[in-house]
Every structure is written in structure tokens, then in C-alpha cells.
Amino acid sequence: MTKNKFYITTPIYYVNDTPHIGHAYTTILADVLARFHRAMGDDVFFLTGLDEHGQKVQQAAEKRGLTAQAHCDDLAPRFSGLWERLGISNDDFIRTTQPRHVKVVQAILEAVYAKGDIYQKEYEGLYSVAEERFITEKEAESGQFREVKKIQEKNWFFKMSAYQDRLVRYIEENPGFIRPEHRKNEMLGFLRQPLGDLCISRPKSRLNWGIEIPFDRDYVTYVWFDALINYITAPGYLSDEAKFRRWWPVSVHLIGKDILTTHCVYWTTMLFALDLPLPATIFAHGWWLTGESKMSKSAGNVVDPLDIASQYGVDALRYYLMAEMVLGADSNFTPENFIKRYNSDLANDFGNLLNRVSGLIGKYFDGIVPAPLEPSADDQLIMAQGRALGGLVSGLLKEYKVDAAINAIMNLVRAVNKYMEVQAPWKLAKTDLPAAGRVLYTATEALRLAAALLGAVIPEKSAEALDVLGARGTGFEWGGLRSGTRLAVHPPLFPRIEIVPVNVVPKA
Ligand code: MSP
């Protein structure tokens, strides 16, 4: 039987600064989906990387007194190193300065030019230096674009307008293509205006940090035309036909809502010009905010993911980002929220349950998992919830509802905590030891299942919990816990964070 394929990408990040929580979010989200698909037996290709050309990078390098390439080479390990630290399981890491990519971009430019879809004209327009693109009058009036100036020059253009009707039809005929739904409507709204052609060159007199246009050496390629192509370079376009056929079209491009138009309009029309199929899905998530504003380097309000990870652990960070943000909406990052969720979900609900069951099995069953026996009506309720959970989580993740999937898993954990309170196996043990064993088996099995299903989100802690239960690799079905297994001794999975109260006036 051939496995299902799942090809997932993150945006390739600009190497103009060190990554922050916003970048970490998209990458962790992609990692969670990649890990889950692998666990379900799918064949996964997970791509991330760096966008190294263009004005922003050139300016950042100049500021540091470095050549652009030296600047990129210096910063690239900060990204790959962070991804390693955060447990990111990407299969490839592309940098747009790599020869494999430069070659493909130039070959594509040649091909689209030969086809007649690239032409030269004199152009005068408004250009946003911050966004690195020409903008319309209307966009300029919106006040959302910074560093806008008028530019007049001869440039090369891609005939994007020729594909407008086809794109609109495609979006309308493929309901799952742009997600969530309101982003699809936003794009259809945008496409109601006539679409201009895309300026895809920059004269070297203005910018030389880019891929040279092969048929006109006075120009380099516009950074977005170059960057989007990374998604096909990595799976082997024009270099490894079999590999490319295996992976393209991509299952999902995960992006932030800030780069919706470049992906849904520029990229798709480029793919039309290349006669390549479009992505199955483009999914845009919301922003992490600090207070009211988007977390970004230019706003000077970034949170460093490494700080959080070194203080509270990688999995605590991964869990928080995934559980807190309702996919598609914006979220506020505050240390208070982080600590609150950590203590309630990870320390109290999940971590404590492991302590409790392993403590009780230690005390009453010499640390050996007891037999399940005949389930009571209450056991059966937990079992039914547990049996339905794998399918529920898988369905939610296929809809990219990671926060809801986590909540469904935590609902089982919470139900088991309640069940423990009601059943009180510590009391039962004194009158009916086998019944106490039955309760503890049910609770521990539910915990095993929750730990296994959380594996994609908190890989290290999930493995630690499963090791305590002697249940690594036992899958998502009810009944994976084996009676007779000796539980391992372990420190608390998620020690409570004690909040130091501020502004407390000491008593005299
Ligand atoms: N280089 C382009 C993307 C090219 S893809 C072919 C780019 N890079 S970026 O470094 O600015 O990163 C943009 C992406 O980082 C966003 O789309 C989003 O995925 C993530 N985020 C950056 N800041 C963010 C927040 N404050 N909140 C959530 N994610 C955001 O654009």
C-alpha cells in the first residue's frame, strides 16, 4: 500500500534579524502537523528556510558593516540552531542564496520569458521600502504601508493580469484552497479590482543583492519572485523529477496573514505560468500581539523564544503557543497568560495526574500496573471518551484546528482527574483492592493515550511520560497500557511555576 504524502512548508524568514515568537509560532505549528502526520503513518516532507535576498537584508548587512553574504552566513545558524533547540523536525532547510535555488530561479525566468509572459516597460509607481513592493494608490492611502516613495524606472514585468480570471475561478471552485474562509473572501474581494502585472526586477543601480536576471544582466530578481520559488526548488523542481513528482503539489503552505496576497496571487499566477498544479491549501494564521500591536522587530516589542524555552522548557513553550492561539485569529502574548496556562494545564491537569497514578500504583501495587478487570459504568464512560479521541483529534488536525485538538485531549485528562476524585482509589484500596486496581488501570490508560496524542505538541515530555508507563510507541487506540508493567520512578513532568507576587508591601 502506498503511504499518503504530506508536504508542508513555513514561510522562509528574512535574515534581517534574530527570530522571535511570531516566527517560532509558524515553525512549531508546521512541526506539530508534520509530527502528527508521521505518527499516522504518512510520508512527510517538511520544509523551512531563509529568504536571504532583497533590500531589507542588504540594509541589515550594511548596518553591520558586513557583505550581504557574510551577514546571511552569520545569521543563518541562529535560525537553524533555534529550530533544533525547539525540536523542529524539518526535512530540509533551504537558503535562497544556495546554488540549487539560484539555478532554478534563473531557469524559471528564462522559461517564462520565452513563453512571452515577461516583458519590459517604463514604470512609475509608489513603492513601500518596508514591504519591498510596489503598492497601489489605494493601499498607500490606507496608511498601512511604511516608507512609501515614488519611483520611476524601466523594469521587467510578469503578466500576472493574464491569469486573473483563471485564478478567481480556481478559488471559487476549490473551497479548501484558501483557509480560513474569511481569508478566501478577502482574496476574492481583492481580485474584484483589475490585477496589474507584477514588477519582478530591480535595477542593479538601486539594489544588487539578488539573483541576476539571466536575459538582462543590469537587473536582479525581485525578492518575492525569487523567494516563492523555494517551495518547488526544495522538492526537486528541474533537478530531481521523481522527487518532485512525489511531493508537488504541496499539501499546505502555512503563512501569517501578512503575506496572504503574495502567496494567493503572486505565487498562484506564477504556477499557472509554469503549468504546475496549485497548492492544495494555503492556510493563514493570525498574529501574536504585544498589547494592541503586532509583535515585530520594527515595533521593538519582540519576545525571544529562547528566553522562554530556557526558563520553562521547550515543550512548555510549544504547548502554550499551540493551545493559546485559536488558529486564524490574533492572540496576545503575556507572561501572565503563559504562567496561568502552564500551571493549570501542564502542572495541575497533566503532570499531577501522572504523579497521582504512579504514586498510588507504587503504594498499593508495588509499582506494577494492575489488571483492568471488568469495567464499571464509570470506567466505560472514560473508555468511550478515550476510544473516540484519536479520530476526533485527527479530524481536528486535518482542519488545522490545533488548539481545539489539544483541548479535546485535555478534556479527557480533566475527565480522568474528576473520575479519580469520585472513585477515590486510595479509599477503595482499603476495602476492595482489585476495584482500586481497575480504577487505576482506567485512569493510567487514559493518561497514556493523552500523552501519546500530545506527542506531536510536546515530544520530549510525552516521551518521558510514556517511558514512566513503559508504553513508548503504543499508539492511539484504547488499551495500549500493559498490566504487569513496572512503572519507572520520575521527577515531576512540569513543576509548578511559583509566581512571585509583585508590589507586595512587606508587613512591619
Ligand atoms: N520572507 C518573507 C516570506 C517569504 S515566503 C516565500 C517574510 N519573512 S518574515 O521574516 O517577515 O516572516 C514572515 C512570517 O513570520 C509571517 O508570515 C508569520 O508566519 C511569521 N510571523 C512574523 N511575525 C509574526 C507575529 N507577530 N505573529 C505571528 N506570526 C508572525 O515575510
Coordinates of C-alpha atoms and ligand atoms in Angstrom, one line a residue:
M1 CA 0.0 0.0 0.0
T2 CA 1.4 3.4 -0.8
K3 CA 1.5 5.9 2.0
N4 CA -0.3 9.2 1.9
K5 CA 2.0 12.0 1.3
F6 CA 2.0 15.2 3.3
Y7 CA 4.2 18.1 2.2
I8 CA 4.1 21.1 4.5
T9 CA 6.0 24.4 4.4
T10 CA 6.6 27.5 6.6
P11 CA 7.4 30.9 5.0
I12 CA 11.1 31.3 4.5
Y13 CA 12.1 34.0 7.0
Y14 CA 14.1 37.1 6.3
V15 CA 17.5 37.0 7.7
N16 CA 17.4 40.6 8.8
D17 CA 17.3 39.8 12.5
T18 CA 17.1 37.0 15.0
P19 CA 13.8 35.1 15.1
H20 CA 11.1 35.9 17.6
I21 CA 7.9 34.3 18.9
G22 CA 6.0 35.0 15.7
H23 CA 8.5 33.1 13.6
A24 CA 8.7 30.3 16.2
Y25 CA 4.9 30.0 16.1
T26 CA 4.6 29.2 12.4
T27 CA 7.5 26.8 12.6
I28 CA 6.2 25.0 15.6
L29 CA 2.7 24.8 14.1
A30 CA 4.2 23.2 11.0
D31 CA 6.2 20.8 13.2
V32 CA 3.2 19.7 15.1
L33 CA 1.3 18.9 11.9
A34 CA 4.3 17.2 10.4
R35 CA 4.9 15.0 13.5
F36 CA 1.2 14.1 13.7
H37 CA 1.1 13.0 10.1
R38 CA 4.3 11.0 10.6
A39 CA 2.7 9.3 13.6
M40 CA -0.4 8.5 11.5
G41 CA 1.9 6.7 9.0
D42 CA 2.0 9.3 6.3
D43 CA 5.1 10.1 4.3
V44 CA 6.1 13.6 5.3
F45 CA 8.3 16.3 3.7
F46 CA 8.6 19.4 6.0
L47 CA 10.4 22.4 4.6
T48 CA 11.5 25.6 6.2
G49 CA 14.3 28.0 5.4
L50 CA 15.6 31.5 4.9
D51 CA 14.8 34.4 2.5
E52 CA 18.3 35.9 2.0
H53 CA 18.0 38.4 -0.9
G54 CA 16.4 41.8 -1.2
Q55 CA 16.7 45.3 0.2
K56 CA 15.9 44.5 3.8
V57 CA 18.7 42.0 4.1
Q58 CA 21.1 44.3 2.2
Q59 CA 20.3 47.2 4.5
A60 CA 20.7 45.0 7.6
A61 CA 24.1 43.8 6.4
E62 CA 25.2 47.4 5.6
K63 CA 24.2 48.5 9.1
R64 CA 26.5 45.8 10.5
G65 CA 29.3 46.7 8.1
L66 CA 29.2 43.2 6.5
T67 CA 28.8 42.0 3.0
A68 CA 25.3 40.7 2.4
Q69 CA 26.5 37.1 2.1
A70 CA 28.6 37.3 5.3
H71 CA 25.6 38.7 7.1
C72 CA 23.4 35.8 5.9
D73 CA 26.0 33.2 6.8
D74 CA 26.4 34.7 10.2
L75 CA 22.6 34.8 10.9
A76 CA 21.5 31.5 9.3
P77 CA 22.7 29.4 12.2
R78 CA 20.6 31.5 14.6
F79 CA 17.6 30.2 12.8
S80 CA 18.6 26.6 12.2
G81 CA 20.0 26.5 15.8
L82 CA 16.8 27.8 17.2
W83 CA 14.8 25.2 15.3
E84 CA 17.0 22.4 16.6
R85 CA 16.6 23.7 20.1
L86 CA 12.8 23.8 19.7
G87 CA 12.7 20.2 18.5
I88 CA 11.7 21.2 14.9
S89 CA 11.8 18.1 12.7
N90 CA 12.2 19.7 9.3
D91 CA 13.4 17.5 6.4
D92 CA 15.1 20.3 4.5
F93 CA 16.4 23.8 5.3
I94 CA 16.6 26.0 2.2
R95 CA 18.5 29.2 1.8
T96 CA 17.8 31.3 -1.3
T97 CA 21.5 32.0 -1.8
Q98 CA 22.2 28.3 -2.3
P99 CA 23.2 27.4 -5.9
R100 CA 20.4 24.8 -6.2
H101 CA 17.9 27.6 -5.7
V102 CA 19.6 30.3 -7.9
K103 CA 19.7 27.8 -10.8
V104 CA 16.0 27.1 -10.6
V105 CA 15.0 30.7 -10.3
Q106 CA 17.1 31.6 -13.4
A107 CA 15.7 28.6 -15.4
I108 CA 12.2 29.7 -14.5
L109 CA 12.8 33.3 -15.5
E110 CA 14.2 32.0 -18.9
A111 CA 11.2 29.8 -19.4
V112 CA 8.5 32.3 -18.5
Y113 CA 10.3 34.9 -20.7
A114 CA 10.5 32.5 -23.6
K115 CA 6.7 31.9 -23.2
G116 CA 6.1 35.6 -23.6
D117 CA 4.9 36.2 -20.0
I118 CA 7.7 38.5 -19.1
Y119 CA 8.1 41.9 -20.8
Q120 CA 9.9 45.3 -20.1
K121 CA 8.3 48.7 -19.6
E122 CA 8.9 52.1 -18.1
Y123 CA 7.1 52.3 -14.8
E124 CA 6.3 55.0 -12.4
G125 CA 4.7 53.9 -9.1
L126 CA 4.5 54.1 -5.4
Y127 CA 7.0 51.8 -3.6
S128 CA 7.0 50.7 0.0
V129 CA 10.6 50.1 1.1
A130 CA 9.4 48.4 4.3
E131 CA 7.2 45.9 2.4
E132 CA 9.5 45.7 -0.6
R133 CA 6.8 46.0 -3.2
F134 CA 5.1 48.5 -5.4
I135 CA 1.7 49.4 -3.9
T136 CA -1.5 50.9 -5.4
E137 CA -2.7 54.4 -4.6
K138 CA -5.5 52.8 -2.6
E139 CA -3.0 50.8 -0.5
A140 CA -0.9 54.0 0.1
E141 CA -4.0 55.8 1.3
S142 CA -4.8 53.1 3.8
G143 CA -1.7 54.2 5.8
Q144 CA -0.7 50.6 6.4
F145 CA 2.5 50.9 4.4
R146 CA 5.7 52.4 5.7
E147 CA 8.5 54.2 3.9
V148 CA 6.5 54.9 0.7
K149 CA 8.2 56.7 -2.1
K150 CA 7.6 57.4 -5.8
I151 CA 9.9 55.5 -8.2
Q152 CA 10.3 55.8 -11.9
E153 CA 12.3 53.2 -13.8
K154 CA 12.4 50.7 -16.6
N155 CA 11.7 47.2 -15.2
W156 CA 10.7 43.7 -16.2
F157 CA 7.1 42.6 -15.6
F158 CA 5.4 39.3 -15.2
K159 CA 2.0 39.1 -16.9
M160 CA 0.1 38.4 -13.7
S161 CA -3.1 40.1 -15.1
A162 CA -3.4 37.4 -17.8
Y163 CA -4.2 34.8 -15.1
Q164 CA -6.7 36.9 -13.0
D165 CA -9.9 35.2 -14.3
R166 CA -8.5 31.8 -14.1
L167 CA -7.4 32.4 -10.5
V168 CA -10.8 33.7 -9.4
R169 CA -12.4 30.7 -11.0
Y170 CA -9.9 28.4 -9.3
I171 CA -10.5 30.0 -5.8
E172 CA -14.3 29.7 -6.3
E173 CA -14.2 26.1 -7.5
N174 CA -11.8 24.9 -4.7
P175 CA -13.4 25.7 -1.3
G176 CA -10.5 24.3 0.8
F177 CA -7.8 26.2 -1.2
I178 CA -7.5 29.4 0.9
R179 CA -8.2 29.0 4.6
P180 CA -9.8 30.1 6.8
E181 CA -12.9 31.0 4.9
H182 CA -12.7 34.7 5.7
R183 CA -9.2 34.9 4.1
K184 CA -10.6 33.4 0.9
N185 CA -13.3 36.1 0.9
E186 CA -10.6 38.7 1.5
M187 CA -8.7 37.5 -1.6
L188 CA -11.8 37.3 -3.7
G189 CA -12.5 40.9 -2.7
F190 CA -9.0 41.9 -3.7
L191 CA -9.4 40.2 -7.0
R192 CA -12.5 42.2 -7.8
Q193 CA -10.2 45.1 -8.8
P194 CA -8.3 44.6 -12.0
L195 CA -5.0 42.9 -11.3
G196 CA -1.9 44.7 -12.6
D197 CA 1.2 43.0 -13.8
L198 CA 4.0 42.2 -11.3
C199 CA 7.3 44.1 -11.4
I200 CA 9.8 41.3 -11.0
S201 CA 13.1 43.1 -11.4
R202 CA 15.2 45.7 -9.6
P203 CA 17.9 47.7 -11.4
K204 CA 21.3 46.9 -10.1
S205 CA 21.9 50.7 -9.8
R206 CA 19.4 50.6 -6.9
L207 CA 19.8 47.1 -5.5
N208 CA 22.4 44.5 -6.3
W209 CA 21.7 41.8 -3.7
G210 CA 19.5 39.4 -5.6
I211 CA 19.5 36.8 -8.3
E212 CA 20.7 38.2 -11.6
I213 CA 18.0 38.2 -14.4
P214 CA 19.6 35.8 -16.9
F215 CA 18.5 37.7 -20.0
D216 CA 19.3 41.2 -18.7
R217 CA 22.4 41.5 -16.5
D218 CA 21.6 45.0 -15.4
Y219 CA 18.8 43.7 -13.2
V220 CA 18.3 41.4 -10.2
T221 CA 15.1 39.5 -9.5
Y222 CA 12.5 40.9 -7.2
V223 CA 12.8 39.2 -3.8
W224 CA 9.3 37.7 -3.7
F225 CA 9.5 36.2 -7.2
D226 CA 12.8 34.5 -6.0
A227 CA 11.5 33.5 -2.6
L228 CA 8.3 31.8 -3.5
I229 CA 10.1 29.5 -5.9
N230 CA 11.8 27.9 -2.8
Y231 CA 8.7 25.8 -2.4
I232 CA 9.5 23.9 -5.6
T233 CA 13.3 24.1 -5.5
A234 CA 13.5 22.0 -2.4
P235 CA 11.4 19.1 -3.6
G236 CA 13.5 18.9 -6.7
Y237 CA 11.9 21.0 -9.5
L238 CA 14.2 20.8 -12.5
S239 CA 16.7 18.8 -10.6
D240 CA 15.1 15.6 -9.4
E241 CA 12.0 14.7 -11.4
A242 CA 10.9 11.7 -9.4
K243 CA 11.2 13.5 -6.1
F244 CA 9.3 16.5 -7.5
R245 CA 6.5 14.3 -8.8
R246 CA 6.3 12.6 -5.4
W247 CA 5.9 15.9 -3.4
W248 CA 4.3 18.5 -5.6
P249 CA 1.6 19.9 -5.2
V250 CA 2.3 20.9 -1.6
S251 CA -0.4 19.8 0.9
V252 CA -0.3 23.1 2.8
H253 CA 1.7 26.4 2.8
L254 CA 1.4 27.8 6.4
I255 CA 1.7 31.5 6.4
G256 CA 0.9 34.5 8.6
K257 CA -1.9 36.8 7.4
D258 CA 0.6 39.4 6.4
I259 CA 1.7 37.5 3.4
L260 CA -1.6 36.3 2.0
T261 CA -1.6 38.3 -1.2
T262 CA 1.9 37.3 -2.2
H263 CA 1.0 33.6 -1.8
C264 CA -2.6 33.6 -3.1
V265 CA -2.0 35.9 -6.0
Y266 CA 1.7 36.2 -7.0
W267 CA 2.6 32.5 -6.3
T268 CA -0.5 31.0 -7.9
T269 CA -0.2 33.0 -11.1
M270 CA 3.5 32.1 -11.3
L271 CA 2.4 28.4 -11.0
F272 CA -0.2 28.9 -13.8
A273 CA 2.6 30.3 -16.0
L274 CA 4.7 27.3 -15.2
D275 CA 1.8 24.9 -15.9
L276 CA 2.2 23.4 -12.4
P277 CA -0.7 22.5 -10.2
L278 CA -1.6 24.8 -7.3
P279 CA -1.1 24.1 -3.6
A280 CA -3.8 22.0 -2.0
T281 CA -4.2 24.6 0.8
I282 CA -2.8 28.0 1.8
F283 CA -3.5 28.5 5.4
A284 CA -3.1 31.9 7.0
H285 CA -2.9 32.2 10.8
G286 CA -3.2 35.4 12.9
W287 CA -0.6 37.5 14.6
W288 CA 0.9 37.3 18.0
L289 CA 0.4 40.7 19.5
T290 CA 2.0 42.5 22.4
G291 CA -0.8 44.7 23.7
E292 CA -2.5 46.1 20.6
S293 CA 0.3 45.8 18.1
K294 CA 1.8 43.0 16.1
M295 CA 5.0 41.6 17.6
S296 CA 7.7 42.6 15.2
K297 CA 11.3 43.8 15.2
S298 CA 10.4 47.2 13.9
A299 CA 7.9 47.7 16.7
G300 CA 10.6 46.8 19.2
N301 CA 8.2 44.5 21.2
V302 CA 9.5 41.1 20.5
V303 CA 9.7 38.1 22.9
D304 CA 12.7 35.8 22.4
P305 CA 11.6 32.2 22.3
L306 CA 14.9 31.1 23.6
D307 CA 14.3 33.0 26.8
I308 CA 11.0 31.2 27.4
A309 CA 12.4 27.8 26.5
S310 CA 15.5 28.1 28.7
Q311 CA 13.4 29.3 31.7
Y312 CA 10.4 27.0 31.4
G313 CA 11.3 24.3 28.9
V314 CA 10.9 23.8 25.2
D315 CA 7.7 21.8 25.5
A316 CA 6.1 24.4 27.8
L317 CA 6.7 27.0 25.0
R318 CA 5.4 24.7 22.3
Y319 CA 2.3 23.8 24.3
Y320 CA 1.5 27.4 25.1
L321 CA 1.8 28.7 21.6
M322 CA -0.3 25.9 20.2
A323 CA -3.0 25.8 22.8
E324 CA -3.4 29.5 23.2
M325 CA -3.9 30.7 19.7
V326 CA -7.2 29.9 18.1
L327 CA -6.0 29.2 14.6
G328 CA -6.8 32.1 12.2
A329 CA -7.3 34.7 15.0
D330 CA -4.8 37.0 16.7
S331 CA -3.5 36.3 20.2
N332 CA -1.9 38.3 22.9
F333 CA 1.4 37.1 24.3
T334 CA 1.8 37.9 28.0
P335 CA 3.9 36.2 30.7
E336 CA 0.9 36.1 33.0
N337 CA -1.1 34.1 30.4
F338 CA 1.8 31.8 29.8
I339 CA 2.2 31.0 33.5
K340 CA -1.5 30.6 34.1
R341 CA -1.9 28.1 31.3
Y342 CA 1.3 26.3 32.2
N343 CA 0.2 25.8 35.8
S344 CA -3.4 24.9 35.1
D345 CA -2.9 22.6 32.1
L346 CA 0.6 21.2 32.3
A347 CA 1.4 21.3 36.0
N348 CA -2.0 20.6 37.5
D349 CA -4.1 18.6 35.0
F350 CA -1.5 16.6 33.1
G351 CA 1.7 16.5 35.3
N352 CA -0.2 15.9 38.5
L353 CA -2.2 13.0 37.1
L354 CA 1.0 11.2 36.2
N355 CA 2.3 11.8 39.8
R356 CA -1.0 10.7 41.3
V357 CA -1.5 7.4 39.4
S358 CA 2.2 6.4 39.6
G359 CA 2.2 7.3 43.4
L360 CA -0.9 5.2 44.0
I361 CA 0.3 2.3 41.9
G362 CA 3.6 2.5 43.8
K363 CA 1.8 2.4 47.2
Y364 CA -0.8 -0.2 46.6
F365 CA 0.6 -2.4 43.7
D366 CA 4.3 -2.3 44.3
G367 CA 4.7 -0.1 41.2
I368 CA 3.2 -2.7 38.9
V369 CA 0.3 -1.7 36.5
P370 CA -2.8 -3.6 37.8
A371 CA -5.3 -5.6 35.7
P372 CA -8.2 -3.7 34.1
L373 CA -10.8 -6.4 35.1
E374 CA -14.5 -5.9 34.1
P375 CA -15.1 -2.2 33.5
S376 CA -17.8 -0.4 35.6
A377 CA -20.3 2.0 34.1
D378 CA -18.0 4.9 35.1
D379 CA -15.0 3.2 33.5
Q380 CA -16.9 2.8 30.4
L381 CA -17.6 6.5 30.1
I382 CA -13.9 7.2 30.3
M383 CA -13.2 4.4 27.8
A384 CA -15.7 5.7 25.3
Q385 CA -14.2 9.2 25.5
G386 CA -10.7 7.6 25.1
R387 CA -11.8 5.4 22.2
A388 CA -13.3 8.4 20.3
L389 CA -10.3 10.7 20.9
G390 CA -7.9 9.5 18.2
G391 CA -10.4 10.1 15.5
L392 CA -11.6 13.4 17.0
V393 CA -8.0 14.7 17.2
S394 CA -7.1 13.5 13.8
G395 CA -10.2 15.2 12.3
L396 CA -9.5 18.5 14.0
L397 CA -5.9 18.5 12.9
K398 CA -6.9 17.8 9.3
E399 CA -8.9 21.0 9.7
Y400 CA -5.8 22.8 11.1
K401 CA -7.6 23.3 14.5
V402 CA -4.6 22.5 16.7
D403 CA -5.9 24.5 19.7
A404 CA -9.2 22.5 19.5
A405 CA -7.4 19.2 19.2
I406 CA -5.3 20.0 22.3
N407 CA -8.4 21.0 24.1
A408 CA -10.1 17.7 23.2
I409 CA -7.1 15.8 24.7
M410 CA -7.1 17.9 27.8
N411 CA -10.8 17.3 28.2
L412 CA -10.0 13.6 28.6
V413 CA -7.3 14.4 31.2
R414 CA -9.7 16.7 33.1
A415 CA -12.4 14.0 33.0
V416 CA -10.0 11.5 34.4
N417 CA -9.0 13.8 37.2
K418 CA -12.7 14.1 38.1
Y419 CA -13.1 10.4 37.9
M420 CA -10.2 9.9 40.3
E421 CA -11.8 12.3 42.8
V422 CA -15.1 10.4 42.6
Q423 CA -13.7 6.9 42.6
A424 CA -11.1 7.7 45.3
P425 CA -8.9 4.6 44.7
W426 CA -6.9 5.4 47.8
K427 CA -10.0 4.7 49.8
L428 CA -11.1 1.7 47.7
A429 CA -7.7 0.1 48.2
K430 CA -8.5 -0.4 51.8
T431 CA -11.8 -2.3 51.2
D432 CA -11.6 -3.7 47.6
L433 CA -8.0 -3.8 46.2
P434 CA -9.0 -5.2 42.7
A435 CA -11.5 -2.5 42.3
A436 CA -8.9 0.1 43.1
G437 CA -6.7 -1.6 40.5
R438 CA -9.4 -1.3 37.9
V439 CA -9.8 2.4 38.6
L440 CA -6.1 3.0 38.4
Y441 CA -5.8 1.0 35.2
T442 CA -8.5 3.1 33.5
A443 CA -7.0 6.3 34.7
T444 CA -3.5 5.4 33.7
E445 CA -4.5 4.1 30.3
A446 CA -6.4 7.3 29.6
L447 CA -3.3 9.3 30.7
R448 CA -1.2 7.1 28.3
L449 CA -3.5 7.8 25.5
A450 CA -3.4 11.6 26.2
A451 CA 0.4 11.5 26.4
A452 CA 0.7 9.7 23.1
L453 CA -1.7 12.1 21.4
L454 CA 0.2 15.1 22.8
G455 CA 3.4 13.6 21.3
A456 CA 3.3 16.0 18.3
V457 CA 2.9 19.0 20.6
I458 CA 5.2 18.2 23.5
P459 CA 7.5 15.5 22.1
E460 CA 10.0 15.4 24.9
K461 CA 7.6 15.4 27.8
S462 CA 5.3 13.0 26.0
A463 CA 8.2 10.5 25.6
E464 CA 9.1 11.0 29.3
A465 CA 5.6 10.3 30.4
L466 CA 5.3 7.2 28.1
D467 CA 8.7 5.9 29.4
V468 CA 7.4 6.1 33.0
L469 CA 4.5 4.0 31.9
G470 CA 6.7 1.6 29.9
A471 CA 4.5 2.5 26.9
R472 CA 6.6 4.1 24.2
G473 CA 5.1 3.6 20.7
T474 CA 1.9 2.1 21.9
G475 CA -0.3 4.2 19.5
F476 CA -3.6 6.0 19.7
E477 CA -6.0 3.1 20.4
W478 CA -7.5 2.4 23.8
G479 CA -5.8 -0.5 25.7
G480 CA -2.1 0.2 24.9
L481 CA -1.1 0.1 28.6
R482 CA 0.1 -3.4 29.6
S483 CA -0.8 -4.7 33.1
G484 CA 2.2 -6.2 34.8
T485 CA 4.5 -3.3 33.6
R486 CA 6.7 -1.9 36.3
L487 CA 6.4 1.9 36.4
A488 CA 9.6 4.0 36.4
V489 CA 10.4 6.5 39.1
H490 CA 10.5 10.0 37.8
P491 CA 10.7 13.7 38.8
P492 CA 7.6 15.9 38.2
L493 CA 7.0 16.4 34.4
F494 CA 6.0 20.1 34.8
P495 CA 7.0 21.5 38.2
R496 CA 4.6 24.3 39.1
I497 CA 5.8 27.8 38.4
E498 CA 5.5 29.8 41.7
I499 CA 4.6 33.3 40.8
V500 CA 6.5 35.8 42.8
P501 CA 3.8 38.4 43.8
V502 CA 4.9 41.9 42.8
N503 CA 4.1 45.1 44.7
V504 CA 3.6 43.3 47.9
V505 CA 4.5 45.6 50.8
P506 CA 6.2 43.6 53.5
K507 CA 4.5 43.7 56.8
A508 CA 6.2 45.7 59.5
Ligands
MSP1 N1 10.5 36.4 3.7 C1 9.1 36.6 3.7 C2 8.3 35.3 3.4 C3 8.6 34.6 2.1 S1 7.8 33.1 1.9 C4 8.1 32.7 0.4 C5 8.7 37.1 5.1 N2 9.5 36.8 6.1 S2 9.3 37.3 7.6 O1 10.6 37.0 8.3 O2 8.8 38.6 7.7 O3 8.3 36.3 8.2 C6 7.0 36.3 8.0 C7 6.3 35.2 8.7 O4 6.7 35.1 10.1 C8 4.8 35.5 8.8 O5 4.1 35.2 7.7 C9 4.5 34.6 10.0 O6 4.4 33.3 9.6 C10 5.6 34.8 10.9 N3 5.4 36.0 11.8 C11 6.3 37.1 12.0 N4 5.7 37.9 12.9 C12 4.6 37.4 13.4 C13 3.7 37.7 14.5 N5 3.9 38.7 15.3 N6 2.8 36.7 14.8 C14 2.7 35.6 14.1 N7 3.4 35.3 13.1 C15 4.2 36.2 12.5 O7 7.6 37.7 5.2

